[in-house]
Amino acid sequence: MSHPDTLSVHAGYQPDSTGAVMPPIYLSSTYAQRAPGEHSGFEYGRSGNPSRQAFEQALAELEGGTAGFAFASGLGAMTTVMELLEAGSEIVAVDDLYGGAWRLFEQVKARSTGLKVRYVAPDDLTALRSAITPATKLVWLEVPTNPLLKFPDIAAITEIARGVGALTVVDATFVTPYLLKPLEFGADIVLHSITKYLNGHSDVIGGAVIVKDPALADKLRWLQNAVGAVLAPFDSFLALRGLRTLALRMQRHSSNALTLARWLQQQSGISDVIYPGLASHPQHALAQRLLPKGQSGVISIRLNTDIAGLRRFVAALKLFTLAESLGGVESLINHPWSMTHAAIPEALRIQRGIGENLLRLSVGIEHPDDLQADLAQALAAI
């Protein structure tokens, strides 16, 4: 299966002896053994589950990896990856990143393990090259970053990291393996929030990690079992079902977002439109090279108004729902300042360009004319 459109429909499972075209949901927490220590591949639900295994195999196939691991949340996946590091380790991370990742690094791991993080602008390769030293154990990237949609040069950065023996992690939640496979650019670990585009229906919380190196896979398999933040069987079933329409959804998300981004650029009530598919994006050429099939469905905008005007705009929306998260079939709108990035100190938010007038749109698969009309009437309310 050479085409990702086909692979997303068939990856991870073939009809079993019953002929079921979708894997059953195995809810058992434990499994009978033939004799002490002799089992048929499954012994305890945390260690392995057939429903989760089917989904994990699909993830590995879609990303071009050797192994995939599914977790109870994106942060559960991040936390398990961080357990690869020894106490007191130093990492380099992009400075525009998910607020939950910043909270994990600075308010949990810095306290519990002495983690040291050096933050660098993702689009400044010179600064990244200087920041990655022999003391660096891991480099944390997002493609694109959240919420300002910047692009690190994955291939160049992974080469620098490999030169000092550091692992490179790429959170590719916004693009999915349909649009980008970071392992092909040298990344060691690909991470996703399953909650977003992979599942695609806003009804599952989950996280995923995919790797190519068998030795690294063995370490993560041990940690997944030891830490225990595994994805439940029913959620695994739902997430695999979501994968089956990934190609179609990402095509529609991307085309809708590009249509809306072009229109938003023409609106006087908006001072800035950030979308990698626009020629005005500072890294448009890199984005086109990395994501030739589309630039996904996330747009960030800055309204030309104060916080009161922003509140009027959000309150007037009828199709865009004000909510955390992204990547579902429905359109959502998020206020990073008070929602996803509220854990970051105010001064740091301002320094990094996350002001009160910034909004992040997750463009769904509705008809673009209806979404445009919704935004237009909301802009009129400012």
Tab-separated table of C-alpha atoms in Angstrom, residues 139-368:
chain	number	residue	atom	x	y	z
A	139	VAL	CA	15.638	18.481	21.490
A	140	TRP	CA	11.901	19.169	21.603
A	141	LEU	CA	10.242	20.477	18.435
A	142	GLU	CA	6.685	21.207	17.331
A	143	VAL	CA	5.737	21.253	13.639
A	144	PRO	CA	4.242	23.756	13.363
A	145	THR	CA	4.465	25.424	16.757
A	146	ASN	CA	1.479	26.240	18.946
A	147	PRO	CA	-0.023	28.814	18.605
A	148	LEU	CA	2.134	30.956	16.269
A	149	LEU	CA	2.611	28.265	13.602
A	150	LYS	CA	6.381	28.524	13.161
A	151	PHE	CA	8.465	25.808	11.497
A	152	PRO	CA	11.771	24.399	12.707
A	153	ASP	CA	13.975	22.887	10.025
A	154	ILE	CA	13.638	19.276	11.187
A	155	ALA	CA	16.352	17.752	9.011
A	156	ALA	CA	18.971	20.359	9.940
A	157	ILE	CA	18.151	20.280	13.648
A	158	THR	CA	18.120	16.494	13.922
A	159	GLU	CA	21.541	16.380	12.278
A	160	ILE	CA	22.908	18.862	14.831
A	161	ALA	CA	21.299	16.934	17.696
A	162	ARG	CA	22.641	13.613	16.477
A	163	GLY	CA	26.124	15.113	16.417
A	164	VAL	CA	26.049	15.534	20.209
A	165	GLY	CA	24.153	12.303	20.883
A	166	ALA	CA	20.823	13.985	21.651
A	167	LEU	CA	17.404	12.616	20.749
A	168	THR	CA	15.007	14.715	18.687
A	169	VAL	CA	11.297	14.653	19.506
A	170	VAL	CA	8.804	16.164	17.057
A	171	ASP	CA	5.269	16.898	18.196
A	172	ALA	CA	3.457	16.618	14.858
A	173	THR	CA	-0.084	16.841	16.239
A	174	PHE	CA	-1.080	19.701	13.928
A	175	VAL	CA	-0.044	17.937	10.720
A	176	THR	CA	-0.573	14.171	11.284
A	177	PRO	CA	1.324	11.516	9.299
A	178	TYR	CA	-0.917	12.241	6.325
A	179	LEU	CA	0.783	15.609	5.787
A	180	LEU	CA	4.239	14.989	7.297
A	181	LYS	CA	6.350	12.063	8.517
A	182	PRO	CA	9.101	13.501	10.762
A	183	LEU	CA	10.932	10.146	10.935
A	184	GLU	CA	11.775	10.628	7.248
A	185	PHE	CA	13.570	13.869	8.196
A	186	GLY	CA	15.700	12.201	10.861
A	187	ALA	CA	13.536	12.612	13.973
A	188	ASP	CA	13.974	9.913	16.620
A	189	ILE	CA	10.517	10.223	18.183
A	190	VAL	CA	7.233	11.471	16.770
A	191	LEU	CA	4.574	12.498	19.246
A	192	HIS	CA	0.856	13.192	18.735
A	193	SER	CA	-2.135	14.176	20.765
A	194	ILE	CA	-4.559	11.534	19.497
A	195	THR	CA	-7.289	13.802	20.846
A	196	LYS	CA	-6.830	16.081	17.844
A	197	TYR	CA	-6.721	15.125	14.167
A	198	LEU	CA	-5.836	11.437	14.499
A	199	ASN	CA	-9.126	10.639	16.206
A	200	GLY	CA	-10.791	13.663	14.660
A	201	HIS	CA	-14.164	13.630	16.403
A	202	SER	CA	-13.594	15.327	19.772
A	203	ASP	CA	-14.630	12.230	21.727
A	204	VAL	CA	-11.309	10.648	22.749
A	205	ILE	CA	-8.414	11.824	24.932
A	206	GLY	CA	-5.163	10.122	23.987
A	207	GLY	CA	-1.517	10.448	23.045
A	208	ALA	CA	0.841	8.577	20.737
A	209	VAL	CA	4.571	8.016	20.304
A	210	ILE	CA	6.137	6.434	17.212
A	211	VAL	CA	9.787	5.480	16.700
A	212	LYS	CA	11.912	3.756	14.078
A	213	ASP	CA	14.927	2.547	16.088
A	214	PRO	CA	14.221	-0.927	17.604
A	215	ALA	CA	16.385	-0.266	20.688
A	216	LEU	CA	14.513	2.958	21.405
A	217	ALA	CA	11.244	1.101	20.852
A	218	ASP	CA	12.256	-1.460	23.490
A	219	LYS	CA	12.955	1.321	26.015
A	220	LEU	CA	9.615	3.000	25.360
A	221	ARG	CA	7.738	-0.305	25.495
A	222	TRP	CA	9.216	-0.933	28.951
A	223	LEU	CA	8.405	2.625	30.082
A	224	GLN	CA	4.855	2.457	28.732
A	225	ASN	CA	4.218	-0.566	30.926
A	226	ALA	CA	6.168	0.785	33.911
A	227	VAL	CA	4.576	4.250	33.924
A	228	GLY	CA	1.198	2.826	32.970
A	229	ALA	CA	-0.553	5.731	31.227
A	230	VAL	CA	-2.009	3.500	28.508
A	231	LEU	CA	-4.911	4.147	26.159
A	232	ALA	CA	-8.097	2.255	27.083
A	233	PRO	CA	-9.466	-0.439	24.726
A	234	PHE	CA	-12.643	1.447	23.804
A	235	ASP	CA	-10.706	4.646	23.096
A	236	SER	CA	-8.262	2.608	21.003
A	237	PHE	CA	-11.180	1.304	18.956
A	238	LEU	CA	-12.576	4.811	18.442
A	239	ALA	CA	-9.176	6.248	17.531
A	240	LEU	CA	-8.560	3.503	14.955
A	241	ARG	CA	-11.994	4.207	13.506
A	242	GLY	CA	-11.036	7.874	13.298
A	243	LEU	CA	-7.841	7.022	11.406
A	244	ARG	CA	-9.880	5.431	8.635
A	245	THR	CA	-11.022	8.866	7.401
A	246	LEU	CA	-7.793	10.746	8.169
A	247	ALA	CA	-6.842	11.407	4.547
A	248	LEU	CA	-10.244	12.793	3.593
A	249	ARG	CA	-10.488	14.930	6.718
A	250	MET	CA	-7.010	16.433	6.387
A	251	GLN	CA	-7.673	17.325	2.769
A	252	ARG	CA	-10.854	19.168	3.747
A	253	HIS	CA	-9.353	20.805	6.849
A	254	SER	CA	-6.456	22.106	4.751
A	255	SER	CA	-8.532	23.392	1.843
A	256	ASN	CA	-11.060	25.061	4.153
A	257	ALA	CA	-8.315	26.722	6.184
A	258	LEU	CA	-6.563	28.083	3.111
A	259	THR	CA	-9.829	29.490	1.763
A	260	LEU	CA	-10.629	31.185	5.067
A	261	ALA	CA	-7.076	32.445	5.617
A	262	ARG	CA	-7.092	34.190	2.240
A	263	TRP	CA	-10.434	35.798	3.048
A	264	LEU	CA	-9.389	36.796	6.569
A	265	GLN	CA	-6.408	38.676	5.130
A	266	GLN	CA	-8.845	41.067	3.464
A	267	GLN	CA	-10.778	41.929	6.626
A	268	SER	CA	-10.118	45.292	8.313
A	269	GLY	CA	-11.006	43.965	11.755
A	270	ILE	CA	-7.997	41.613	11.679
A	271	SER	CA	-4.466	42.936	12.055
A	272	ASP	CA	-2.600	39.673	11.415
A	273	VAL	CA	-3.393	36.299	9.844
A	274	ILE	CA	-0.922	33.489	10.545
A	275	TYR	CA	-1.275	30.482	8.264
A	276	PRO	CA	1.621	28.621	6.586
A	277	GLY	CA	-0.334	28.241	3.347
A	278	LEU	CA	-0.274	32.008	2.794
A	279	ALA	CA	2.567	33.625	0.860
A	280	SER	CA	2.709	36.214	3.652
A	281	HIS	CA	3.851	33.584	6.175
A	282	PRO	CA	7.574	34.165	6.863
A	283	GLN	CA	8.308	30.474	6.345
A	284	HIS	CA	5.879	29.810	3.526
A	285	ALA	CA	8.557	28.216	1.323
A	286	LEU	CA	9.672	25.822	4.084
A	287	ALA	CA	6.053	24.976	4.903
A	288	GLN	CA	5.332	24.201	1.256
A	289	ARG	CA	8.394	21.970	1.098
A	290	LEU	CA	7.510	20.110	4.301
A	291	LEU	CA	3.755	19.954	3.669
A	292	PRO	CA	3.146	19.727	-0.087
A	293	LYS	CA	-0.296	18.133	0.356
A	294	GLY	CA	-1.705	20.924	2.535
A	295	GLN	CA	-0.926	23.011	5.589
A	296	SER	CA	-3.574	21.576	7.937
A	297	GLY	CA	-6.532	23.349	9.524
A	298	VAL	CA	-5.147	25.715	12.176
A	299	ILE	CA	-5.127	29.487	11.661
A	300	SER	CA	-4.043	32.053	14.232
A	301	ILE	CA	-5.315	35.627	13.982
A	302	ARG	CA	-4.847	38.882	15.861
A	303	LEU	CA	-7.948	41.016	16.088
A	304	ASN	CA	-7.650	44.759	15.604
A	305	THR	CA	-9.496	45.455	18.855
A	306	ASP	CA	-9.214	45.314	22.640
A	307	ILE	CA	-10.239	42.427	24.905
A	308	ALA	CA	-13.830	43.716	25.077
A	309	GLY	CA	-14.057	43.643	21.280
A	310	LEU	CA	-12.548	40.176	21.224
A	311	ARG	CA	-15.180	38.983	23.669
A	312	ARG	CA	-17.944	40.437	21.464
A	313	PHE	CA	-16.446	38.687	18.434
A	314	VAL	CA	-16.284	35.305	20.171
A	315	ALA	CA	-19.768	35.652	21.660
A	316	ALA	CA	-21.254	36.372	18.220
A	317	LEU	CA	-19.883	33.200	16.605
A	318	LYS	CA	-22.438	30.487	15.877
A	319	LEU	CA	-20.487	27.748	14.060
A	320	PHE	CA	-17.072	28.247	15.676
A	321	THR	CA	-17.373	26.966	19.244
A	322	LEU	CA	-15.197	28.545	21.935
A	323	ALA	CA	-13.414	25.529	23.388
A	324	GLU	CA	-10.060	23.983	24.196
A	325	SER	CA	-8.485	21.562	21.721
A	326	LEU	CA	-8.565	21.346	17.938
A	327	GLY	CA	-8.652	18.871	15.073
A	328	GLY	CA	-12.264	17.723	15.267
A	329	VAL	CA	-14.651	17.742	12.330
A	330	GLU	CA	-16.352	20.778	13.880
A	331	SER	CA	-14.792	24.248	13.896
A	332	LEU	CA	-13.459	25.529	17.212
A	333	ILE	CA	-11.933	28.802	18.365
A	334	ASN	CA	-9.496	29.164	21.239
A	335	HIS	CA	-8.093	32.124	23.181
A	336	PRO	CA	-4.523	31.015	24.022
A	337	TRP	CA	-3.990	33.852	26.514
A	338	SER	CA	-6.710	32.634	28.860
A	339	MET	CA	-7.039	29.009	27.797
A	340	THR	CA	-4.353	26.695	26.377
A	341	HIS	CA	-1.375	28.877	27.349
A	342	ALA	CA	-2.625	30.357	30.619
A	343	ALA	CA	-0.058	28.329	32.608
A	344	ILE	CA	2.765	30.367	31.067
A	345	PRO	CA	3.564	33.530	33.058
A	346	GLU	CA	1.995	36.691	31.632
A	347	ALA	CA	5.286	38.432	30.889
A	348	LEU	CA	6.548	35.361	29.037
A	349	ARG	CA	3.351	35.101	27.009
A	350	ILE	CA	3.730	38.712	25.917
A	351	GLN	CA	7.416	38.234	25.140
A	352	ARG	CA	6.621	35.267	22.922
A	353	GLY	CA	3.860	37.039	20.994
A	354	ILE	CA	0.845	35.509	22.734
A	355	GLY	CA	-1.208	38.601	23.473
A	356	GLU	CA	-4.810	39.082	24.558
A	357	ASN	CA	-5.908	39.780	20.975
A	358	LEU	CA	-4.644	36.427	19.623
A	359	LEU	CA	-7.129	33.722	18.655
A	360	ARG	CA	-6.475	30.229	17.295
A	361	LEU	CA	-9.001	28.790	14.867
A	362	SER	CA	-9.377	25.069	14.290
A	363	VAL	CA	-11.130	25.000	10.936
A	364	GLY	CA	-13.484	22.045	10.602
A	365	ILE	CA	-14.909	20.242	7.589
A	366	GLU	CA	-18.104	22.302	7.264
A	367	HIS	CA	-18.780	24.166	4.021
A	368	PRO	CA	-16.320	27.072	3.779
